[in-house]
XYZ file of C-alpha atoms in Angstrom:
677
model
C -31.801 -6.960 5.309
C -30.393 -3.784 3.446
C -30.271 -0.864 5.423
C -32.239 1.927 5.236
C -32.365 3.027 1.444
C -30.861 6.415 1.173
C -32.814 8.518 -1.138
C -32.645 7.497 -5.042
C -33.480 3.915 -3.344
C -36.735 1.273 -3.541
C -38.522 3.076 -0.509
C -36.838 5.745 0.212
C -38.713 9.960 1.119
C -37.857 11.523 -2.191
C -34.976 13.680 -1.889
C -34.917 13.792 1.772
C -30.962 14.255 2.720
C -28.421 11.690 4.008
C -30.405 9.046 6.907
C -27.285 7.804 9.530
C -27.721 4.219 8.776
C -26.516 5.313 5.242
C -23.978 7.588 6.994
C -22.561 4.453 9.060
C -22.351 2.325 6.177
C -19.661 4.728 4.394
C -17.646 5.184 7.162
C -17.373 0.931 7.158
C -16.714 0.998 3.832
C -13.984 3.829 3.640
C -13.002 1.541 6.800
C -13.005 -1.215 5.067
C -11.021 -0.329 2.646
C -8.477 0.971 4.359
C -7.443 -2.293 4.602
C -8.498 -4.202 0.624
C -5.133 -4.204 -0.052
C -5.667 -6.087 -3.436
C -8.092 -4.838 -6.456
C -10.769 -7.302 -5.782
C -10.815 -6.869 -2.480
C -11.254 -3.399 -2.777
C -14.573 -3.993 -5.618
C -15.938 -6.122 -3.311
C -16.576 -3.795 -1.171
C -18.033 -1.322 -3.079
C -20.485 -4.104 -4.893
C -21.386 -5.094 -1.994
C -21.762 -1.383 -0.293
C -23.858 -0.408 -3.411
C -25.931 -2.385 -3.548
C -26.756 -2.885 0.706
C -28.053 1.022 0.803
C -28.381 2.504 -3.375
C -30.562 -0.934 -3.455
C -29.572 -1.641 -7.129
C -30.099 -4.046 -9.492
C -26.821 -4.679 -10.962
C -23.612 -1.969 -9.866
C -20.110 -3.014 -12.244
C -16.420 -1.728 -11.425
C -14.844 -0.909 -14.795
C -10.998 -0.825 -14.372
C -9.862 1.620 -17.350
C -7.030 -0.158 -19.775
C -5.943 2.532 -21.643
C -3.205 0.459 -23.926
C -6.085 -1.822 -25.247
C -8.408 1.494 -24.920
C -11.430 -0.465 -23.510
C -13.397 -0.648 -19.681
C -12.492 -3.790 -17.883
C -14.842 -5.186 -15.899
C -14.191 -6.989 -12.035
C -16.116 -8.487 -10.818
C -15.021 -9.169 -5.972
C -14.710 -11.904 -4.536
C -18.162 -12.145 -2.818
C -20.201 -14.884 -4.253
C -23.098 -12.829 -3.421
C -22.109 -10.103 -4.910
C -20.966 -11.810 -8.354
C -23.657 -10.761 -10.321
C -24.330 -7.556 -10.247
C -21.238 -7.353 -11.656
C -21.324 -9.532 -14.482
C -20.280 -7.070 -18.231
C -18.056 -7.382 -20.922
C -15.019 -4.684 -22.261
C -16.723 -1.688 -22.895
C -14.268 0.529 -25.141
C -13.554 3.855 -24.947
C -15.529 4.491 -28.301
C -18.131 3.114 -28.305
C -21.410 5.219 -27.888
C -22.244 3.708 -24.413
C -22.437 5.168 -20.898
C -19.754 4.386 -19.110
C -17.249 5.154 -22.115
C -18.909 8.967 -21.756
C -18.576 9.230 -18.622
C -14.994 8.591 -19.344
C -13.815 10.592 -21.578
C -15.361 13.326 -20.077
C -14.919 12.239 -17.093
C -18.214 13.894 -15.198
C -20.824 11.940 -13.603
C -24.183 10.295 -15.710
C -27.978 10.056 -14.941
C -29.590 8.583 -17.477
C -33.413 8.084 -15.899
C -35.479 6.347 -18.499
C -34.615 4.362 -21.160
C -35.761 6.915 -23.351
C -33.062 8.886 -22.594
C -30.536 6.141 -22.633
C -31.436 5.146 -26.374
C -31.922 8.823 -27.403
C -28.139 9.511 -26.239
C -26.547 6.560 -27.067
C -26.978 3.635 -29.633
C -24.094 1.537 -28.973
C -24.815 -2.447 -29.337
C -24.015 -2.779 -25.344
C -27.706 -0.475 -24.401
C -29.452 -3.587 -25.110
C -28.288 -6.201 -22.645
C -28.985 -3.566 -20.393
C -32.578 -2.764 -21.117
C -32.873 -6.876 -21.563
C -32.327 -7.352 -18.160
C -35.036 -4.920 -17.151
C -33.475 -2.085 -16.353
C -35.235 1.097 -16.577
C -32.342 3.364 -14.830
C -28.670 4.112 -14.446
C -26.191 6.291 -13.397
C -22.420 6.214 -13.745
C -20.015 8.077 -11.714
C -15.830 8.464 -12.776
C -13.077 7.091 -10.648
C -10.721 9.361 -10.337
C -7.756 9.782 -8.181
C -4.805 12.818 -8.072
C -6.076 13.398 -11.421
C -6.016 10.178 -13.303
C -8.795 7.915 -13.790
C -8.824 4.454 -12.859
C -12.307 3.269 -13.882
C -15.684 4.369 -13.938
C -18.584 2.727 -11.051
C -21.807 1.723 -12.803
C -25.045 1.422 -11.015
C -28.377 0.216 -12.608
C -31.629 0.856 -11.291
C -34.707 -1.243 -12.516
C -37.196 1.037 -11.521
C -37.442 4.916 -13.580
C -36.162 7.828 -12.000
C -31.999 6.897 -10.954
C -30.717 8.887 -8.353
C -31.374 11.891 -6.835
C -29.487 14.741 -4.548
C -29.029 12.510 -1.783
C -28.326 9.311 -3.698
C -26.016 10.417 -5.997
C -23.618 12.489 -3.356
C -23.797 9.324 -1.623
C -22.765 7.253 -4.609
C -19.306 10.482 -5.890
C -18.548 10.057 -2.289
C -17.942 5.427 -3.027
C -16.934 6.281 -6.029
C -14.006 8.641 -4.877
C -13.111 5.849 -1.319
C -13.433 3.468 -4.216
C -10.551 5.805 -6.752
C -7.988 5.966 -4.106
C -8.452 2.587 -2.605
C -8.241 0.681 -6.372
C -4.779 2.800 -6.696
C -3.296 1.720 -4.298
C -4.200 -2.150 -4.893
C -2.613 -1.728 -8.314
C 1.050 -0.563 -6.971
C 0.251 -2.763 -4.926
C -0.185 -5.773 -7.957
C 2.572 -4.519 -9.790
C 4.866 -4.675 -6.706
C 4.328 -8.278 -6.467
C 4.439 -9.753 -10.014
C 7.615 -8.105 -9.936
C 8.281 -10.114 -7.289
C 6.025 -13.876 -8.887
C 8.599 -13.253 -12.109
C 11.611 -12.956 -9.812
C 10.523 -16.320 -8.342
C 9.600 -17.347 -11.620
C 13.234 -16.969 -12.904
C 14.741 -18.339 -9.443
C 12.606 -21.828 -9.926
C 14.083 -21.740 -13.364
C 17.490 -21.191 -12.388
C 16.759 -24.007 -9.507
C 16.021 -26.363 -12.247
C 18.489 -25.961 -15.467
C 19.753 -29.259 -16.524
C 22.110 -31.459 -14.986
C 25.475 -31.668 -16.588
C 26.481 -35.163 -17.327
C 30.257 -36.465 -15.945
C 33.155 -35.224 -18.127
C 35.623 -37.579 -17.203
C 36.846 -41.061 -15.764
C 40.585 -41.097 -15.014
C 43.775 -41.947 -13.061
C 46.657 -40.250 -11.355
C 50.080 -41.775 -10.655
C 51.116 -41.786 -6.788
C 53.401 -38.951 -8.378
C 50.025 -37.438 -8.684
C 50.763 -36.568 -12.950
C 47.826 -37.513 -14.413
C 48.374 -41.040 -16.227
C 45.095 -40.347 -18.485
C 43.810 -37.955 -20.579
C 40.639 -35.960 -20.195
C 38.522 -35.986 -23.871
C 36.095 -34.288 -22.496
C 38.455 -31.630 -20.425
C 39.696 -31.003 -23.623
C 36.168 -29.866 -25.144
C 35.058 -28.078 -22.508
C 38.889 -25.887 -22.517
C 39.055 -26.118 -26.188
C 43.491 -27.341 -25.069
C 44.852 -28.834 -28.010
C 46.228 -32.367 -27.699
C 45.887 -34.683 -24.565
C 45.844 -33.102 -20.920
C 48.375 -35.642 -19.185
C 50.342 -35.339 -16.705
C 50.299 -31.116 -14.770
C 49.117 -29.558 -17.776
C 45.943 -29.242 -16.327
C 46.657 -26.646 -14.051
C 47.103 -24.163 -16.906
C 43.296 -24.352 -17.737
C 42.526 -23.442 -14.230
C 41.186 -20.156 -13.576
C 44.025 -18.091 -12.073
C 41.546 -17.304 -8.461
C 41.032 -20.787 -8.312
C 44.646 -22.482 -8.801
C 46.889 -22.092 -5.880
C 44.125 -23.229 -3.684
C 43.644 -26.285 -6.058
C 46.818 -27.494 -6.204
C 47.546 -26.969 -2.123
C 44.588 -29.038 -1.606
C 45.646 -31.397 -3.768
C 49.255 -32.043 -2.163
C 47.631 -32.302 1.207
C 45.894 -35.037 -0.160
C 48.620 -36.919 -2.139
C 50.960 -36.549 1.094
C 48.012 -37.989 4.085
C 46.638 -41.133 1.451
C 42.786 -38.797 1.551
C 40.577 -37.783 -0.141
C 40.187 -35.383 -2.362
C 37.193 -33.141 -3.730
C 36.983 -29.606 -5.049
C 34.352 -26.675 -7.457
C 36.598 -25.019 -9.585
C 36.392 -23.055 -12.959
C 38.279 -23.816 -16.108
C 38.507 -22.862 -19.211
C 39.485 -19.228 -20.938
C 38.500 -16.009 -20.272
C 34.736 -15.001 -21.105
C 34.600 -18.686 -21.348
C 35.059 -19.933 -17.449
C 33.365 -23.615 -16.931
C 32.442 -24.649 -13.019
C 33.803 -28.999 -12.738
C 33.098 -30.487 -9.746
C 36.525 -32.903 -8.813
C 36.362 -36.114 -7.087
C 39.667 -37.712 -6.425
C 39.978 -41.134 -3.826
C 43.295 -43.225 -3.493
C 43.009 -47.296 -4.649
C 44.960 -49.357 -1.963
C 46.929 -52.177 -2.344
C 48.295 -53.922 1.306
C 47.643 -51.210 2.806
C 49.195 -48.506 0.761
C 48.276 -46.000 -2.071
C 49.062 -47.437 -5.658
C 47.023 -44.768 -7.961
C 44.157 -42.048 -7.406
C 41.295 -42.736 -9.300
C 38.987 -39.867 -9.674
C 36.747 -37.976 -11.813
C 35.165 -34.833 -13.251
C 31.756 -33.249 -14.010
C 30.257 -30.241 -15.126
C 28.793 -28.147 -13.015
C 28.495 -24.796 -14.914
C 24.590 -24.718 -14.354
C 23.899 -25.188 -10.763
C 27.462 -23.022 -10.316
C 25.643 -20.404 -11.772
C 21.776 -20.942 -11.178
C 22.766 -21.275 -7.485
C 24.418 -17.741 -7.884
C 21.187 -16.049 -9.537
C 18.629 -17.430 -7.170
C 20.851 -16.730 -4.282
C 21.304 -13.589 -5.451
C 17.612 -12.455 -5.971
C 16.880 -13.895 -2.392
C 20.040 -11.849 -0.817
C 18.024 -8.750 -2.198
C 14.865 -9.575 -1.012
C 16.365 -10.606 2.861
C 18.329 -6.713 2.350
C 15.233 -4.685 1.116
C 12.982 -6.472 3.759
C 15.606 -5.104 5.869
C 16.225 -1.334 4.258
C 13.363 1.355 5.672
C 14.780 3.623 3.944
C 15.009 5.219 -0.024
C 18.711 5.183 0.757
C 18.713 2.208 2.626
C 16.850 0.116 -0.549
C 19.444 1.983 -2.678
C 22.646 0.450 -0.609
C 20.551 -2.776 -0.571
C 20.112 -3.068 -4.352
C 24.289 -1.901 -5.926
C 25.497 -4.462 -2.249
C 23.982 -7.578 -3.810
C 24.264 -6.071 -7.755
C 27.963 -7.129 -6.690
C 28.087 -10.155 -4.315
C 25.083 -11.668 -6.691
C 26.378 -11.107 -10.190
C 30.535 -10.786 -10.827
C 30.618 -7.715 -11.116
C 33.232 -5.413 -9.982
C 31.487 -2.065 -9.004
C 27.466 -0.992 -9.493
C 26.474 2.637 -10.187
C 22.735 3.176 -9.145
C 22.643 6.432 -11.837
C 18.331 7.746 -10.593
C 16.478 9.987 -11.524
C 15.374 13.102 -9.676
C 12.053 12.795 -8.451
C 9.616 15.833 -7.397
C 9.130 15.906 -3.822
C 12.697 14.244 -2.594
C 15.923 16.084 -1.682
C 18.585 15.846 -5.321
C 20.562 12.953 -4.684
C 24.554 13.346 -4.222
C 27.001 11.393 -5.141
C 25.901 7.857 -6.070
C 25.391 4.975 -4.672
C 28.158 2.244 -5.314
C 29.385 -0.408 -4.192
C 32.652 -2.204 -5.356
C 36.082 -1.196 -6.536
C 37.655 -2.436 -9.563
C 41.623 -3.552 -9.222
C 44.037 -0.690 -10.453
C 44.650 -0.670 -13.595
C 41.365 -3.857 -14.160
C 40.208 -3.834 -17.461
C 35.920 -3.741 -16.854
C 33.644 -3.702 -19.369
C 30.144 -2.251 -18.578
C 26.136 -2.997 -18.445
C 23.401 -0.968 -17.916
C 20.351 -2.060 -16.476
C 17.070 0.287 -17.146
C 15.036 0.309 -14.075
C 11.655 0.546 -15.082
C 8.058 0.385 -13.227
C 4.631 0.106 -15.267
C 5.220 4.678 -13.631
C 7.782 4.502 -15.799
C 11.659 4.514 -15.775
C 13.706 5.339 -12.458
C 17.116 5.821 -13.654
C 19.530 3.194 -14.548
C 21.931 -0.233 -13.148
C 25.093 -0.187 -14.175
C 27.252 -3.200 -13.311
C 31.186 -3.246 -14.082
C 32.005 -6.865 -15.133
C 36.046 -7.962 -14.961
C 35.557 -9.805 -18.306
C 32.229 -9.450 -21.344
C 29.460 -11.091 -19.659
C 28.178 -14.576 -21.336
C 25.595 -13.578 -23.198
C 22.837 -16.415 -23.244
C 19.383 -16.261 -22.219
C 20.384 -16.942 -18.453
C 21.915 -14.347 -17.303
C 19.925 -11.383 -19.620
C 16.923 -12.971 -17.318
C 18.337 -13.590 -14.544
C 20.227 -9.671 -14.550
C 16.496 -8.066 -15.800
C 14.841 -9.817 -13.064
C 17.390 -8.039 -10.758
C 16.020 -4.833 -12.629
C 12.572 -5.232 -12.176
C 12.840 -5.843 -8.508
C 15.333 -3.276 -7.853
C 12.694 -1.109 -9.808
C 9.917 -2.146 -8.091
C 12.205 -1.522 -4.143
C 13.288 2.026 -5.668
C 9.928 3.457 -6.785
C 8.202 2.297 -3.784
C 10.979 3.650 -1.159
C 10.246 7.291 -2.751
C 6.890 6.739 -2.722
C 6.961 6.156 0.938
C 9.700 8.587 1.560
C 7.972 11.780 -0.196
C 4.859 10.752 1.671
C 6.561 10.613 5.262
C 8.787 14.028 3.802
C 4.955 15.647 3.090
C 3.532 13.767 6.513
C 6.202 15.404 8.215
C 6.100 18.791 7.515
C 2.719 18.180 8.116
C 2.922 17.032 11.414
C 4.865 19.961 12.455
C 2.894 23.008 10.842
C -0.644 21.281 11.498
C 0.666 20.122 15.501
C -2.315 20.710 17.927
C -1.314 23.507 20.044
C -2.459 23.176 23.535
C -6.109 23.899 24.962
C -6.648 27.200 25.820
C -7.100 27.889 29.618
C -10.995 27.971 29.798
C -11.304 29.596 33.809
C -14.879 28.079 34.348
C -14.080 24.894 32.509
C -11.627 21.836 33.399
C -10.537 20.141 29.812
C -8.103 17.455 28.777
C -7.403 16.033 24.898
C -5.328 12.582 23.427
C -5.506 12.416 19.919
C -3.593 8.877 18.829
C -3.223 8.832 14.673
C -3.448 5.712 12.351
C -1.006 3.031 12.281
C 2.000 3.613 9.780
C 0.314 6.853 9.545
C 2.055 10.179 11.066
C -0.606 12.578 10.961
C -4.297 12.299 10.852
C -7.564 13.417 9.881
C -9.075 14.087 12.578
C -8.955 17.164 15.484
C -10.630 18.355 18.882
C -10.391 21.531 20.253
C -11.719 25.144 21.828
C -12.166 28.289 19.917
C -12.394 30.279 22.851
C -14.945 33.413 21.537
C -16.260 35.427 24.774
C -15.117 35.611 28.528
C -17.900 33.305 28.339
C -18.302 32.090 25.511
C -16.372 28.501 24.287
C -17.001 26.579 20.663
C -16.546 23.231 21.486
C -15.466 21.173 18.316
C -14.449 17.994 17.003
C -14.328 17.195 13.217
C -12.921 13.604 11.345
C -12.118 13.700 7.813
C -12.239 10.007 6.219
C -9.472 7.933 5.586
C -5.915 8.652 7.194
C -1.641 9.730 6.235
C -1.381 12.431 3.870
C -4.881 13.237 2.095
C -6.710 13.245 5.496
C -4.290 15.596 7.420
C -3.886 17.909 4.604
C -8.361 18.453 4.679
C -8.750 18.734 8.538
C -6.019 21.839 8.329
C -7.565 23.295 5.556
C -11.540 22.322 7.514
C -10.160 23.411 10.960
C -9.417 27.383 9.805
C -12.645 27.583 8.216
C -14.063 26.547 11.063
C -12.060 29.189 13.456
C -13.127 32.011 11.048
C -16.786 31.030 10.674
C -16.544 30.483 14.225
C -15.163 33.857 14.936
C -17.923 35.251 11.769
C -21.183 34.032 13.223
C -20.704 30.758 16.305
C -24.202 29.811 16.012
C -24.175 25.704 15.385
C -26.406 26.475 11.977
C -24.149 29.101 10.789
C -21.285 27.732 11.565
C -22.227 23.953 9.501
C -23.975 26.596 7.002
C -20.567 28.263 6.195
C -18.624 24.987 6.010
C -21.349 23.472 3.189
C -20.683 26.551 1.580
C -16.739 26.056 1.145
C -17.277 22.377 0.879
C -18.259 23.784 -2.451
C -16.412 25.756 -3.831
C -13.647 23.737 -2.940
C -15.163 20.821 -5.316
C -13.711 18.292 -1.720
C -16.841 14.842 -3.613
C -13.759 12.552 -2.555
C -13.847 14.113 1.268
C -16.501 13.080 3.527
C -15.873 15.121 6.487
C -17.589 15.088 9.677
C -18.117 17.092 12.319
C -19.870 17.858 16.322
C -19.830 21.693 17.057
C -21.059 22.606 20.180
C -21.304 26.699 21.803
C -21.089 25.891 24.995
C -21.422 28.645 27.758
C -20.437 29.196 31.275
C -23.494 29.051 32.147
C -24.458 25.414 31.521
C -26.225 26.662 27.898
C -25.560 24.063 24.713
C -25.985 24.794 21.680
C -24.912 21.342 19.695
C -25.448 20.951 16.062
C -23.854 18.137 13.932
C -22.451 17.341 10.560
C -22.807 13.589 10.409
C -20.920 12.965 13.755
C -21.263 10.771 16.049
C -23.065 12.296 19.810
C -21.044 12.726 23.026
C -21.165 12.018 26.088
C -22.538 13.784 28.513
C -23.160 13.632 32.484
C -26.154 15.735 33.427
C -28.978 15.336 36.805
C -30.222 12.053 34.121
C -27.023 10.788 34.815
C -24.277 9.659 32.332
C -25.964 9.125 28.101
C -25.903 10.317 24.510
C -26.887 13.772 24.708
C -29.545 13.650 21.388
C -27.797 15.653 19.168
C -30.213 15.897 15.582
C -27.381 13.789 13.762
C -27.243 15.659 9.854
C -25.090 15.106 7.203
C -20.982 15.413 6.606
C -19.934 18.546 5.586
C -20.158 19.253 1.670
C -23.248 16.421 1.686
C -26.415 18.650 -0.021
C -30.383 18.741 1.379
C -29.575 19.494 5.130
C -30.677 23.391 5.603
C -28.566 23.230 9.050
C -32.033 24.093 11.756
C -31.884 21.026 13.767
C -29.576 22.373 16.825
C -29.554 21.086 20.401
C -30.964 23.475 22.960
C -29.629 21.852 26.342
C -28.800 22.584 29.445
C -25.565 21.463 32.288
C -25.023 21.347 35.263
C -22.613 22.500 36.971
C -20.266 19.113 37.653
C -21.616 17.966 34.460
C -18.999 16.496 31.987
C -19.017 16.527 28.670
C -16.821 13.940 25.980
C -16.754 13.870 22.225
C -14.451 11.591 20.433
C -13.952 10.348 16.678
C -15.708 7.011 15.421
C -11.879 4.879 15.727
C -11.726 5.049 19.146
C -15.142 2.551 19.043
C -15.340 1.104 15.258
C -12.990 -1.204 14.878
C -12.725 -4.231 12.178
C -13.878 -6.238 15.203
C -16.217 -4.602 16.566
C -19.288 -3.189 16.009
C -19.611 0.618 15.808
C -23.293 -0.266 17.846
C -20.881 -2.720 19.704
C -18.473 -0.264 20.276
C -20.838 2.914 20.794
C -22.381 0.462 24.093
C -18.945 -0.297 25.709
C -17.632 3.069 25.441
C -20.825 4.326 27.143
C -20.391 1.440 29.947
C -16.590 3.623 30.362
C -18.196 5.966 30.359
C -20.633 5.052 33.914
C -17.898 4.558 35.686
C -15.497 7.198 34.929
C -18.344 10.659 34.566
C -17.824 12.030 38.184
C -13.967 11.951 37.078
C -11.466 14.636 36.130
C -11.465 14.932 32.448
C -7.966 13.408 31.959
C -8.984 10.078 33.342
C -11.798 10.404 31.475
C -10.335 10.379 28.235
C -7.157 7.900 29.414
C -9.429 5.261 30.363
C -11.833 5.263 27.405
C -9.169 5.331 25.390
C -6.796 2.366 27.188
C -10.037 -0.302 27.567
C -11.514 0.350 24.033
C -8.800 0.207 22.728
C -6.804 -2.389 24.216
C -5.531 -5.011 21.933
C -6.820 -3.532 19.141
C -4.489 -2.988 15.449
C -4.936 1.001 15.134
C -6.818 1.176 11.335
C -8.300 4.453 12.409
C -7.293 7.858 13.891
C -8.147 8.439 17.404
C -9.377 11.740 18.837
C -10.922 12.003 22.505
C -11.933 15.576 23.842
C -13.144 15.465 27.738
C -14.732 18.851 29.144
C -16.060 19.308 32.412
C -18.600 22.255 33.778
C -16.483 23.542 37.069
C -18.920 24.924 40.491
C -18.661 28.484 40.734
C -16.975 27.370 43.711
C -13.763 26.096 41.948
C -13.765 28.483 39.491
C -10.398 30.229 38.784
């Protein structure tokens, strides 16, 4: 069953305002998109919403591939939606509606097949008509000024969408673009980590080297047989006998090898060790095991074998370095900590004696001071520098410079390893930079938009409580009282769909507009019409704003109107109930003249509670169930103080719920004349 359609869908009255069911669908899609972490999840939400609300016969999301110059269709994950998303790739240069929208970045309505054929002659238009489609609507998907793709709807009727239907589709397109951009960024990060994991698996499964030599050692500890395999990897000329092998052991490893070997000679016990042999720049790792041979209870000689384990040692070092970096980044909470983790692991995991992170300045972040470094060469030690560019899909972040005590082996495996390390580091640094910039902006906004205390009104008791969504420092909800004169206050609660910095900035803008408009003409209809005008001038098509506005007099008369917001709770002579405030459409959505205003009288002692939808709707609870639950709680607290009412509503309805949306609640009580200050 489809919910009631918006105007322009089958069965809808022409040019009527956006109805409440469609508005709720748009709000639900915003919630679902906030939790969509992959592109296919985003596409599924958008296609399902377009099908259920607009009643389209086909619906497609095309993602822009600038490098290939095409729009690529994505069909989502829901089998019930996939047939609607089926579509071919669309070249950007083609004479098709979707390509035209991508080039112009403007919405396009085609109301008849004749209009399609007269304006476009691309080869892809024929299949649309063969499907029985008779009108179309296309909308660009833009996020922060960047084209992400195109959202396309097809209808089996002429006429396409009217103004209200187009407003709904454009709002859905704005939500879709922001969610797609976030999902694509996460996809990039996941691809980098997957590449690192593939490299790690490769290092784990490198071919095992075979045994080099089997040899004997005399009771005095001198080698009695030649080591041809040893000579092959060290380049030594002549036989390796007696103690000549000591000259080929890495100087850092030799003291430990000699002391361990002597201890085994003294105690007639098994000797095993792993160390480097060869020459500078081409050291190999070997594993040596030597056991005593006994006759009549005494050791007469030693028998041993050596194996080249270079590939295993190097593979373990490389995979260990990638694992160390993953573990370190998991605990890094800031850009500085990420940078410190990168240079630390770069030294420990690559054999470098020093690592330097040279990052480009980033707008919105403090200018970096000294470059993050780790390690230091020994005095007089010669080093070779290797520059690794830190590159992501969005560009180059800087360079990771590693200093080695000798030239780095020029084998493919080592290059792959260092590139994997650089890719993983770049992805983590980019993510940290984005989060740091957002936190910096959020911090400024939080300080600027922090709501002050509610004004004292002698004939009112009031209390407010606000909580932002999990992971956000600021949000898009706000509630306040605007004192207009001694006998008149405006009660306002607004909600910008979304969360974080963008929602908070829009909230601050609209909040200022409400205050200004209320001072000019406080009537609810006048204020909402003024907000519609401001939204049109500001061109905020991507930002959905709902608002409750009430004008309350000392004598209890309340004039209330809504811009697509939930109705308030009230306790009047009829008992606790929702006030029948005309729902209206969100701010800026055309088609509502704002004439419908509730005129009601509140008795002394009556309460009024306004709230954002984050209080009642969650991923686990429908809007209807949440509103029923809020009314049940209010019935038991309606005669309590505003503070007690607010705390009980928030504590009961958000218990056990992870904050996925902002929550704001404002409760008022009209004081009896005898208790007014």
